[in-house]
Short mmCIF file of C-alpha atoms and ligand atoms in Angstrom, two decimals:
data_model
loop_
_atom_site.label_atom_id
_atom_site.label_comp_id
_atom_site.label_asym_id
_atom_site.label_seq_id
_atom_site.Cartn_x
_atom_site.Cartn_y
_atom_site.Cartn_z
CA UNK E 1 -136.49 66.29 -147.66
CA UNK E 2 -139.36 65.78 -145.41
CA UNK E 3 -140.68 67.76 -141.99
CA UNK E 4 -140.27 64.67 -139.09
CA UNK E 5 -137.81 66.04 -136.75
CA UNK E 6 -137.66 65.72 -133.12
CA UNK E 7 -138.43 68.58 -130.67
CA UNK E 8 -138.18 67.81 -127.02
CA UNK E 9 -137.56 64.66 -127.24
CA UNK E 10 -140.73 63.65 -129.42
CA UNK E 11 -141.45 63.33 -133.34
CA UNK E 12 -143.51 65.79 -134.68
CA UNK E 13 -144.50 66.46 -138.31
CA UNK E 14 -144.18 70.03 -139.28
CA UNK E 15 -145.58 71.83 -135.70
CA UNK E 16 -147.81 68.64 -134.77
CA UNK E 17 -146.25 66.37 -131.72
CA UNK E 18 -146.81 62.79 -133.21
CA UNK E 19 -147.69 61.82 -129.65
CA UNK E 20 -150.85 64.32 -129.45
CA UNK E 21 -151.87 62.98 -132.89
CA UNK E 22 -151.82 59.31 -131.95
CA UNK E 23 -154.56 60.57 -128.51
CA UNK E 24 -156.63 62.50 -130.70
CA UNK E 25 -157.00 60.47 -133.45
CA UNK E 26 -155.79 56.74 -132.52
CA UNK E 27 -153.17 54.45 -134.18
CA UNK E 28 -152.66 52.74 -136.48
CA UNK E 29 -152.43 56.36 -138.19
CA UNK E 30 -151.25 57.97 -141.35
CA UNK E 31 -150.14 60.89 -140.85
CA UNK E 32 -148.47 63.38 -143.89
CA UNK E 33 -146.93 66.33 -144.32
CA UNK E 34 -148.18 69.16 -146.68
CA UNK E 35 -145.12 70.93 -146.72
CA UNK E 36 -143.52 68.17 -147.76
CA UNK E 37 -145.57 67.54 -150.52
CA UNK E 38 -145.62 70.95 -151.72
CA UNK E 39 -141.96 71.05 -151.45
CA UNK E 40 -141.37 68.39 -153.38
CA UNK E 41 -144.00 69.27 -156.28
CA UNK E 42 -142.06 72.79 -155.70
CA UNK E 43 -138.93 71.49 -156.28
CA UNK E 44 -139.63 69.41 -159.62
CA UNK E 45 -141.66 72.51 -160.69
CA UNK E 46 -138.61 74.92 -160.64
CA UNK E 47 -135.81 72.41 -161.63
CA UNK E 48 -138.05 71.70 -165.04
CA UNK E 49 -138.97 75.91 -165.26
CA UNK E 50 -136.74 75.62 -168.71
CA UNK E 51 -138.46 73.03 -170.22
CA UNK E 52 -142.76 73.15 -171.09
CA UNK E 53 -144.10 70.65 -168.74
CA UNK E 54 -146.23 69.53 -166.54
CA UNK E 55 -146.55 67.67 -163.72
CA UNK E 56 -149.56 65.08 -163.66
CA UNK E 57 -149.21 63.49 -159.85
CA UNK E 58 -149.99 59.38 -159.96
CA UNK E 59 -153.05 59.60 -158.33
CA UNK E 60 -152.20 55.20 -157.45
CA UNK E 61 -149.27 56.60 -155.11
CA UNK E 62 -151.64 58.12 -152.79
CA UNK E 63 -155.48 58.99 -153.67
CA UNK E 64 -156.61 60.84 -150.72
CA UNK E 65 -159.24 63.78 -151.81
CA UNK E 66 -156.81 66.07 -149.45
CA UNK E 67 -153.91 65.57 -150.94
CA UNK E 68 -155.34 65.71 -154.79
CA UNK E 69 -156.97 68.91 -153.77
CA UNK E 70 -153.62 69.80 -152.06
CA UNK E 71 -151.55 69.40 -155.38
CA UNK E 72 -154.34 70.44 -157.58
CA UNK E 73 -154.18 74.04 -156.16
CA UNK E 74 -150.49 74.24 -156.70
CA UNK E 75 -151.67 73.53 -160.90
CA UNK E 76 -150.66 69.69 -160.85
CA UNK E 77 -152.33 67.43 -163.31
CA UNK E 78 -153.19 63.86 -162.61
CA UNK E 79 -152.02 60.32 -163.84
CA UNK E 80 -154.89 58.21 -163.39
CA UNK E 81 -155.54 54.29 -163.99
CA UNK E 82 -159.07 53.23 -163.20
CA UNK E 83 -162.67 55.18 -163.58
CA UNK E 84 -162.46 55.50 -159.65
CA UNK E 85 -159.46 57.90 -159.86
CA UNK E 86 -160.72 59.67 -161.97
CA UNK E 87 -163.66 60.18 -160.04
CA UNK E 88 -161.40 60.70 -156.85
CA UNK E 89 -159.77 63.92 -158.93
CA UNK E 90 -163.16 65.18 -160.17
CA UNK E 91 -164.06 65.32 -156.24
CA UNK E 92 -161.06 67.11 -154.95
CA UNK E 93 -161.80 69.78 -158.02
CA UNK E 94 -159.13 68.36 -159.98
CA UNK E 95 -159.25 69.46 -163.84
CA UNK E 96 -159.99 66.35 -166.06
CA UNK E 97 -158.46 67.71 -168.83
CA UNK E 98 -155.05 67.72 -167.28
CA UNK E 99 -155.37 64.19 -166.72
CA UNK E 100 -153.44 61.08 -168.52
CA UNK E 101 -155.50 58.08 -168.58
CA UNK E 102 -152.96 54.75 -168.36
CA UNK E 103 -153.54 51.02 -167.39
CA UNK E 104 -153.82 47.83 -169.52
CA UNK E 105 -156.98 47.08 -168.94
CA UNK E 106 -159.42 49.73 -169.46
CA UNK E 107 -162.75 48.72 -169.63
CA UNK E 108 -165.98 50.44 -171.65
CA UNK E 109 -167.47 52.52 -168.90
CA UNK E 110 -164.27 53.76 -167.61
CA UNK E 111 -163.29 54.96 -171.17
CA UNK E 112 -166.85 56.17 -171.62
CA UNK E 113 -166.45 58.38 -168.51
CA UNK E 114 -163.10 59.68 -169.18
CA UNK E 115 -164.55 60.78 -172.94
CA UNK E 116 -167.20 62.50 -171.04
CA UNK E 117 -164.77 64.26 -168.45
CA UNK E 118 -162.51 65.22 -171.99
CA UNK E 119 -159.51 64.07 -170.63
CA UNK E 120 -156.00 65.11 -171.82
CA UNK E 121 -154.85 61.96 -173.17
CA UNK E 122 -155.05 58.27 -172.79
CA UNK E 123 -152.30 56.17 -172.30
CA UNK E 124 -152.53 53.22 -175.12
CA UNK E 125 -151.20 50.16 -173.88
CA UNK E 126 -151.78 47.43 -176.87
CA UNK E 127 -153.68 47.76 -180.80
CA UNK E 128 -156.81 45.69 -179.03
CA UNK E 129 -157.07 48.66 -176.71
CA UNK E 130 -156.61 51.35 -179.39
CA UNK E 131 -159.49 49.74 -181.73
CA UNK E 132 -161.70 49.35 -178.77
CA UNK E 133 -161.11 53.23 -177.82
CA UNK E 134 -161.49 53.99 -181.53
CA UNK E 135 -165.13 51.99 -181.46
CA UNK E 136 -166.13 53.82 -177.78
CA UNK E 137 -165.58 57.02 -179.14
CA UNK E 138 -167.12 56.91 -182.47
CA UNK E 139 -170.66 55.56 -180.69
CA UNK E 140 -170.39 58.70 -178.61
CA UNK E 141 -169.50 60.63 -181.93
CA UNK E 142 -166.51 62.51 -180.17
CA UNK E 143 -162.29 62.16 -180.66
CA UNK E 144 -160.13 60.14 -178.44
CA UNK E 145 -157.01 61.97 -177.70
CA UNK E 146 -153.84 59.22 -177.49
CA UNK E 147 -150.40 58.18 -176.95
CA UNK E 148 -148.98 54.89 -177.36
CA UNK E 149 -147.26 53.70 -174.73
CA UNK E 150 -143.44 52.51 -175.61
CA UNK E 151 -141.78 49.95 -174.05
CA UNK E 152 -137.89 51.23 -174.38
CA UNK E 153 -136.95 47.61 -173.07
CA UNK E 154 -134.21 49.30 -170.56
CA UNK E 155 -133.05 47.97 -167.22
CA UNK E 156 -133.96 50.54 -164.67
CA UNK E 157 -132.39 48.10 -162.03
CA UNK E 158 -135.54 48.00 -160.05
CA UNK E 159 -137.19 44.91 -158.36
CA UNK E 160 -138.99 42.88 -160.81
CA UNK E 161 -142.34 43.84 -159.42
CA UNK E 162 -141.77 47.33 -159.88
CA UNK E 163 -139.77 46.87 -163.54
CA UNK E 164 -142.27 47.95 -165.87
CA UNK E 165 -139.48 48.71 -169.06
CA UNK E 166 -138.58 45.33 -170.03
CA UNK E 167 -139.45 43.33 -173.00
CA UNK E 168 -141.13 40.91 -170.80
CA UNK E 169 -143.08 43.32 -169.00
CA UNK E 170 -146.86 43.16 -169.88
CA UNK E 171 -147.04 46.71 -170.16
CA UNK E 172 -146.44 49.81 -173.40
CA UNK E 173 -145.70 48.56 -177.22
CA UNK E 174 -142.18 46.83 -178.45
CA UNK E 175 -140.28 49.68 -179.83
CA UNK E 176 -139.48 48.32 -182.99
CA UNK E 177 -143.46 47.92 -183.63
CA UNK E 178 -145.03 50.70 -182.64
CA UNK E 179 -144.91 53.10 -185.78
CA UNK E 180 -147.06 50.48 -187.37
CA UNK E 181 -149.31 50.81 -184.59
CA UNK E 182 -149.18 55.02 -184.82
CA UNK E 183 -149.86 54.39 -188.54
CA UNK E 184 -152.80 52.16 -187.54
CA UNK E 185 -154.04 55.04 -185.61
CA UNK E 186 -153.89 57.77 -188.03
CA UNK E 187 -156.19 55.64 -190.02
CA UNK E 188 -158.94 55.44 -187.46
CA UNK E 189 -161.50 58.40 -187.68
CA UNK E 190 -162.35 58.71 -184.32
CA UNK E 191 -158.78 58.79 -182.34
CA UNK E 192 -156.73 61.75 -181.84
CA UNK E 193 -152.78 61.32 -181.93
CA UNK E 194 -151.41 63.67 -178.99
CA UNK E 195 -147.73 61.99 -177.62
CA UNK E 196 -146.05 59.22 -176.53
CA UNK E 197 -145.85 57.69 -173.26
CA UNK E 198 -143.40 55.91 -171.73
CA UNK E 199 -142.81 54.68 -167.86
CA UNK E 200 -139.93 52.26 -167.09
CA UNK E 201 -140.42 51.13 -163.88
CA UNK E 202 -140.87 52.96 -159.89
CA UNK E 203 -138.09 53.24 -157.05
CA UNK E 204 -135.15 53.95 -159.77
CA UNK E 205 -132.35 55.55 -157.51
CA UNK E 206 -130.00 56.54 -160.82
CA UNK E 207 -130.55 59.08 -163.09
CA UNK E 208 -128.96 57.31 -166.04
CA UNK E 209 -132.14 54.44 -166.98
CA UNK E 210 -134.38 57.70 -167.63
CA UNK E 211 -132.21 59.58 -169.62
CA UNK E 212 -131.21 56.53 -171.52
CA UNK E 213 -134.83 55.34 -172.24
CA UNK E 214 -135.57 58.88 -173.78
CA UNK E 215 -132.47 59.19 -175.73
CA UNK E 216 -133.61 55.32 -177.00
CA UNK E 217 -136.64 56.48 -178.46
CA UNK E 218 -135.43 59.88 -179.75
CA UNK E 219 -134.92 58.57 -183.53
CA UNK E 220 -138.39 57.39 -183.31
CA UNK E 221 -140.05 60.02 -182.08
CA UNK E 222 -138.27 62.46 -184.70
CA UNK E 223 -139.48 60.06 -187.51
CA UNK E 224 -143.38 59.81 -185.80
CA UNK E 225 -143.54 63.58 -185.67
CA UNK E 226 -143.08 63.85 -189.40
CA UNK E 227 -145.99 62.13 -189.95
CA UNK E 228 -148.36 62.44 -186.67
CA UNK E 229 -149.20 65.87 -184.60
CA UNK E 230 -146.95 64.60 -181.76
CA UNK E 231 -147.68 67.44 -179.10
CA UNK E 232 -146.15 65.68 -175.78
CA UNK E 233 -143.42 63.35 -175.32
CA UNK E 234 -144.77 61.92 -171.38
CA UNK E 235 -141.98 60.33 -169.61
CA UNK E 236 -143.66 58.62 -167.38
CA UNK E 237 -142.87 58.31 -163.60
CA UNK E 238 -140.41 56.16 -161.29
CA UNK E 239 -138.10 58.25 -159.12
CA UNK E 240 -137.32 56.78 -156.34
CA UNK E 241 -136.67 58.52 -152.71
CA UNK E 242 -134.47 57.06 -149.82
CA UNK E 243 -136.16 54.37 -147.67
CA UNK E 244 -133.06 53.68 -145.54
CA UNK E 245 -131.22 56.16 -142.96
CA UNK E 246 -133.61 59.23 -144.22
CA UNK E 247 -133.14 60.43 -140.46
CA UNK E 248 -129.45 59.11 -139.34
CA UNK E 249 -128.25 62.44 -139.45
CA UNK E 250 -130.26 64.40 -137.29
CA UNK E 251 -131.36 67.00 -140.04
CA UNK E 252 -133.27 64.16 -141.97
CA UNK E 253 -132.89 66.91 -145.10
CA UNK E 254 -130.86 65.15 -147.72
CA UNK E 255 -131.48 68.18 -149.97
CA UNK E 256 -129.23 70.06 -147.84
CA UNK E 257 -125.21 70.33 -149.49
CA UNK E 258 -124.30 68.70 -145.67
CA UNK E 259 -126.15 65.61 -146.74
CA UNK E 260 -126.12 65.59 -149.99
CA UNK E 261 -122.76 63.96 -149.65
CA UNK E 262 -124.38 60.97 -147.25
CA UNK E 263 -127.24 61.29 -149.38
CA UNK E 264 -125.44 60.09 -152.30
CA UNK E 265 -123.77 57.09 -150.18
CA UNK E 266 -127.29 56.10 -150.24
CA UNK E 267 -128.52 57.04 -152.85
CA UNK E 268 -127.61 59.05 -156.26
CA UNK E 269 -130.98 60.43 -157.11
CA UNK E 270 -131.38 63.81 -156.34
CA UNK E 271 -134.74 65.97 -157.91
CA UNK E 272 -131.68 68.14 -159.99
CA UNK E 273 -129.78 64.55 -161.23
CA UNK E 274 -132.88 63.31 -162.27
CA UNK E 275 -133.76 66.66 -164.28
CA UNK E 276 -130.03 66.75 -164.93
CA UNK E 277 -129.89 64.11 -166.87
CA UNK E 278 -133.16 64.28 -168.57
CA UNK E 279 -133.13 67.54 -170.31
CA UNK E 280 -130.61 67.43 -172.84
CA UNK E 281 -132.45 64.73 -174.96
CA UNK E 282 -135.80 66.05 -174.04
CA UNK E 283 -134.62 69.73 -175.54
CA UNK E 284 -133.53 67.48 -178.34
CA UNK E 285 -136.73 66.44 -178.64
CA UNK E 286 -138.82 69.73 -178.14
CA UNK E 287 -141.78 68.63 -177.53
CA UNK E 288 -144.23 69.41 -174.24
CA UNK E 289 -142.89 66.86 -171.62
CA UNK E 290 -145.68 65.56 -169.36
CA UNK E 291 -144.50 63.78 -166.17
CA UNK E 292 -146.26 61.10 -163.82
CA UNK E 293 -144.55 60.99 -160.39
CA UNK E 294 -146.28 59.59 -157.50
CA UNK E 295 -143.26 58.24 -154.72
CA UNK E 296 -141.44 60.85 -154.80
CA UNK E 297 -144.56 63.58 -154.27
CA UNK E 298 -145.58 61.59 -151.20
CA UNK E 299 -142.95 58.93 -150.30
CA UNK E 300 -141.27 60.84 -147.36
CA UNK E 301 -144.39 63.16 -146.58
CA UNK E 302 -145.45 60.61 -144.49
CA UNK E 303 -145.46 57.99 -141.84
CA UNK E 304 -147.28 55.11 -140.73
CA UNK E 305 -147.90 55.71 -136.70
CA UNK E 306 -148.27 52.69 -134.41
CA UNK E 307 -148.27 51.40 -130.37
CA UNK E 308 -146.75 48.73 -129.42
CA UNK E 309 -148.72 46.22 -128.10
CA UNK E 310 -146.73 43.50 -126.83
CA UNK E 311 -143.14 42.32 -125.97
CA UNK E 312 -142.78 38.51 -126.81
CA UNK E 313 -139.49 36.57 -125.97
CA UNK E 314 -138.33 33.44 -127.50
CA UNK E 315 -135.21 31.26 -126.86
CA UNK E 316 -133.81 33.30 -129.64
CA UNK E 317 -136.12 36.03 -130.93
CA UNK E 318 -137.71 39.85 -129.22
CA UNK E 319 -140.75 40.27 -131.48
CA UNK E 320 -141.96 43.71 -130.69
CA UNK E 321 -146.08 43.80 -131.62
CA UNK E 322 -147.55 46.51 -132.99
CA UNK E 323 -151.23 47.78 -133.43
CA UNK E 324 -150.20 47.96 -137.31
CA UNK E 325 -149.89 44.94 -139.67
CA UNK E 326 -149.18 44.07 -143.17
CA UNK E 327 -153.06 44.71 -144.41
CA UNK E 328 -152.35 48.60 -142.94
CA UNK E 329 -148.50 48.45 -144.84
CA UNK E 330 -147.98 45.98 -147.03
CA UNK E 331 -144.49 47.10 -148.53
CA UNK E 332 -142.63 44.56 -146.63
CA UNK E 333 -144.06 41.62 -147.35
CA UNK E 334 -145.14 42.97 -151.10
CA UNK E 335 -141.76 44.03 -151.94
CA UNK E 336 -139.19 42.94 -149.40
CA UNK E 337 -139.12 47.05 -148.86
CA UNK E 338 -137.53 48.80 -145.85
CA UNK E 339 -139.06 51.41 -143.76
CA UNK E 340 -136.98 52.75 -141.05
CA UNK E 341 -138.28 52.87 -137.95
CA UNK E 342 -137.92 54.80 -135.11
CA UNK E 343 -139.57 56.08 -131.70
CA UNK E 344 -141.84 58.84 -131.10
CA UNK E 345 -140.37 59.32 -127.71
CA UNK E 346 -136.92 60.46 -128.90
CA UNK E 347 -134.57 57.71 -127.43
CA UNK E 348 -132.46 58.87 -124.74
CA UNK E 349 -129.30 56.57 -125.00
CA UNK E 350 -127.49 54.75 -128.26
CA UNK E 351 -128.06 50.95 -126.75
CA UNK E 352 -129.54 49.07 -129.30
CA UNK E 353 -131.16 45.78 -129.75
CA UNK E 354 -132.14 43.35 -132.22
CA UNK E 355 -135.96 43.19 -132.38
CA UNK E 356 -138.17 41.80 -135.09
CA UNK E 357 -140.89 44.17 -135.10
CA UNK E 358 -143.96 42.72 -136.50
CA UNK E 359 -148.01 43.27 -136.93
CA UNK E 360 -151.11 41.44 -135.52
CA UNK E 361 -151.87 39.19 -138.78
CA UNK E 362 -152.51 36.20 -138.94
CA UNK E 363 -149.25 35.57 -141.54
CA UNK E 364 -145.36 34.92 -140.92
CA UNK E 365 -145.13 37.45 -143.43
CA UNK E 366 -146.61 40.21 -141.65
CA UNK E 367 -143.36 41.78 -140.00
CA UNK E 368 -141.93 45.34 -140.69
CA UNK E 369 -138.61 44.48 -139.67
CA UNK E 370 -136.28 41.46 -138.97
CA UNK E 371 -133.14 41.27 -136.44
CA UNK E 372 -133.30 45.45 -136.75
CA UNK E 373 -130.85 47.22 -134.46
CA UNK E 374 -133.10 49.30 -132.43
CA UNK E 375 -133.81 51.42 -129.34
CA UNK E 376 -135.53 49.48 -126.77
CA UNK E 377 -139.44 49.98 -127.04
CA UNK E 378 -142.12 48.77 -124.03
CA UNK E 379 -145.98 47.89 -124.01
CA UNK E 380 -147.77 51.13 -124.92
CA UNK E 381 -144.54 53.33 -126.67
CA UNK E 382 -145.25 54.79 -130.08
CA UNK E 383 -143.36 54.29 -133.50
CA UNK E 384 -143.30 55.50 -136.63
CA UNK E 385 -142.63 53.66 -139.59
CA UNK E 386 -140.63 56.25 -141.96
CA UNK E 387 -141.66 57.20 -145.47
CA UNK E 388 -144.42 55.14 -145.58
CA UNK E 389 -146.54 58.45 -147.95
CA UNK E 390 -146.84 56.53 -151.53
CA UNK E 391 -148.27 52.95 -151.70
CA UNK E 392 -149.07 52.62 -148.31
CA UNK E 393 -152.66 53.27 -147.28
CA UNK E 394 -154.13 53.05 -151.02
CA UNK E 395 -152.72 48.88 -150.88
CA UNK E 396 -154.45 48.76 -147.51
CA UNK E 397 -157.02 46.24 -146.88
CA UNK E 398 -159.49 44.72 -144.58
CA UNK E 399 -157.37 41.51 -144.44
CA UNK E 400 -158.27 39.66 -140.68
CA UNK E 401 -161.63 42.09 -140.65
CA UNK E 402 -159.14 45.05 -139.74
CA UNK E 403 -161.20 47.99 -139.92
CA UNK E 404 -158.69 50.91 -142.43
CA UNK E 405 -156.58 52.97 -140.29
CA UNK E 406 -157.50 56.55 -140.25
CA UNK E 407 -155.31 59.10 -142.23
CA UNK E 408 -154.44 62.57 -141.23
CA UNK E 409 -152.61 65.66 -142.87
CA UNK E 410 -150.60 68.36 -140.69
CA UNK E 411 -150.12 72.00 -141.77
CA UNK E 412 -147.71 73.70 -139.90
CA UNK E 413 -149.14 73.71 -135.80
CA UNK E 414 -152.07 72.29 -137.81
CA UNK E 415 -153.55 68.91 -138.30
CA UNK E 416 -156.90 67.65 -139.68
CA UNK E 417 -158.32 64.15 -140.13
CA UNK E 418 -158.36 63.37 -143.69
CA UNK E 419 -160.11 59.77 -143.19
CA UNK E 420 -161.80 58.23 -140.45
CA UNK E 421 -161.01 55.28 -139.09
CA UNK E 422 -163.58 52.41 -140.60
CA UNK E 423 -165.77 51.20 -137.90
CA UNK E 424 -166.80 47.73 -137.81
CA UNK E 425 -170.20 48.26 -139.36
CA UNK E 426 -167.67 49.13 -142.31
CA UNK E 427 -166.67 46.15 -142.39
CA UNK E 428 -169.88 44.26 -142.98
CA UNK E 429 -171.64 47.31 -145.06
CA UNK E 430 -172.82 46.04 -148.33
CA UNK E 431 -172.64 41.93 -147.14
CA UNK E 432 -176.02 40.70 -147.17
CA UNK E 433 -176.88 36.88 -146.14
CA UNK E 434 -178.05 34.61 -149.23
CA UNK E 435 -182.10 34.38 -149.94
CA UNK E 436 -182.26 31.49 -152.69
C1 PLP O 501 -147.13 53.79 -161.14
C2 PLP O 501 -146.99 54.70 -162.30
C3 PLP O 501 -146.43 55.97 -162.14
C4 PLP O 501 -145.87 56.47 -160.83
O1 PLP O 501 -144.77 55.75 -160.42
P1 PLP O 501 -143.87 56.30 -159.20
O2 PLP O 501 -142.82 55.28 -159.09
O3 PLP O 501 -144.73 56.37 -158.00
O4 PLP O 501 -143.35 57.64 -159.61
C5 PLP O 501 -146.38 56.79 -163.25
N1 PLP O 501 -146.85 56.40 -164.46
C6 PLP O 501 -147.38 55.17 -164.65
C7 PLP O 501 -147.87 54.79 -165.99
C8 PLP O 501 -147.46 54.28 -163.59
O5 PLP O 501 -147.98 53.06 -163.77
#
């Protein structure tokens, strides 16, 4: 679900008019929801009450200190990847020691740091890493809690930039190798054996990949636990949300039984399949589960708000120009991915048009949309681009010396400005000219 409806004929989020948050605050803007998020977190929560779990959020989805803060006081832990989120969760009050540590490249300060914050576990991606944890923590004198990462090799039929499951994916341990690796780790004094890990992949819209990845590695696990203190089986992350159509029907609450049945048209993955499907192997399995979802915490909770700058005609071509481009939302040209789009000033007929809607950058690729059926938008109207909350602003970058949007976070009739906008001084802060 997610809280952008429209109320006299504009968008709001929650009780916020999108329009008044585009004056006060300028575009392009983020803007999320926090009843969204909470909702969501909410929802997971309760559907996994039966089971011991808990949630650690993927802190790569979307790292503002608000919204870390915002799920840390609803008892989330984090999934973390680099020293810097870590860092980013110590200063939103996050607890350390609910946080998983994963990545395939961890270097010696960052697992030096994450020693000294005691976090809950590391995720292991290869034996080089594992030795090199082993020899960190034994020069600080202190025990390195892990779990091996598995690769289940299982098609979560994702796109390949996203697949993370496969055999040829660089990341987690082949699953026919890693109890030598386990037994490799018992024998090192100065690592801990907590779990296994496992993560097949992000934007998987059936339930079946998960549930067929854990019931994979169940005979394994059973065998590793008779020799290892397995406390945590941690399944990793990967749900995916709907991208497409979120708002066709009006209600834009595909949580709802109404659309639950278009939901499913477009997509099969509801919060309950997903836990549907997942808990009879995991009760199987007994252990704590620990889970790592970032999209589908923040996905929908937010937008991407932008002006339109110009109208361009061509022989055969509207290009509508936005203030936004691909260094603001990079999905599109990353991923192919689709973000609806749709005005802030509610349209007020059904004519339609076919518009490519596309950013300032200097790029071909730096378009949101391509021969998209839209209403008709002038110089100066507003858009938002949909469910644009997980891996938008945190792949943002200064690409064409764009200063970073500014990012805000509504509460109810409530909104507050969770980032400034960079200024240009930002942009040349730290460059110094060359003395030789
Ligand atoms: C990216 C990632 C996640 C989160 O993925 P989502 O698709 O956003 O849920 C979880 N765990 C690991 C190890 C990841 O790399």
């Amino acid at each position: 679900m997610h809280s952008f409806r429209y109320h006299d004929g504009s968008l709001h989020c929650e009780g916020v008019n999108l329009e008044r948050a585009a004056e006060k605050y300028g575009t392009p803007l983020y803007v999320y929801s926090a009843g969204t998020i909470l909702d969501h977190y909410r929802r997971l929560d309760a559907a996994l009450s039966e089971i011991d779990h808990l949630i650690c959020y993927a802190v790569k989805a979307n790292s503002n200190r608000a919204i870390l803060s915002l799920l840390s006081r609803e008892g989330a832990g984090f999934d973390i990847v680099s020293g810097g989120e870590l860092f980013r969760v110590l200063a939103a009050g996050g607890d350390p020691r609910s946080c998983t540590f994963a990545g395939v490249g961890k270097s010696q300060e960052e697992i030096e740091y994450a020693l000294e914050q005691q976090v809950l576990s590391f995720n292991v991606e290869s034996e080089a890493e594992l030795a090199y944890i082993d020899r960190i923590a034994r020069s600080k004198g202190v025990q390195a809690p892990i779990a091996l990462r598995i690769n289940p090799d299982v098609d979560a039929g994702t796109h390949r930039y996203v697949s993370t499951g496969r055999s040829e994916n660089k990341f987690g341990i082949a699953l026919d190798y890693v109890a030598k690796v386990y037994e490799r780790a018992a024998q090192m004094p100065n690592i801990a054996i907590r779990g296994v890990q496992m993560h097949i992949g992000s934007q998987i819209t059936e339930a079946a990949p998960f549930a067929e990845a854990i019931t994979k590695i169940t005979p394994l696990i059973l065998r590793l636990r008779e020799r290892h203190p397995l406390e945590f089986l941690n399944v990793g992350g990967g749900i995916g949300i709907v991208y497409e159509s979120s708002f066709a029907s009006g209600s834009g609450d595909w949580w709802s039984e109404k659309d639950r049945v278009r939901a499913t048209t477009i997509l099969p993955l509801t919060i309950h399949d997903y836990v549907a499907a997942i808990s009879p192997p995991l009760r199987a399995i007994g252990l704590r589960v620990l889970l790592e979802p970032g999209r589908l915490l923040v996905g929908n909770a937010g937008v991407l708000l932008t002006r339109v700058r110009y109208i361009k005609r061509t022989e055969n071509k509207k290009f509508v120009i936005v203030d936004a481009g691909m260094n603001d939302l990079i999905r599109p040209a990353l991923y192919q991915s689709y973000h609806e789009i749709v005005p802030v000033r509610e349209a007020q007929d059904s004519a339609r048009e076919p518009v490519d809607v596309v950013g300032p950058v200097c790029e071909s690729g730096d378009f949101f949309a391509q021969d998209r059926e839209l209403p008709e938008m002038k110089e100066g109207d507003l858009a938002a681009l949909m469910s644009a909350g997980a891996y938008g602003f945190v792949m943002a970058s200064n690409y064409n010396s764009r200063p970073l949007p500014a990012e805000a976070l509504v509460s109810g009739e409530k909104s507050a400005l969770i980032r400034e906008r960079q200024t240009f001084d930002d942009l040349v802060r730290g460059e110094r000219d060359a003395v030789f």
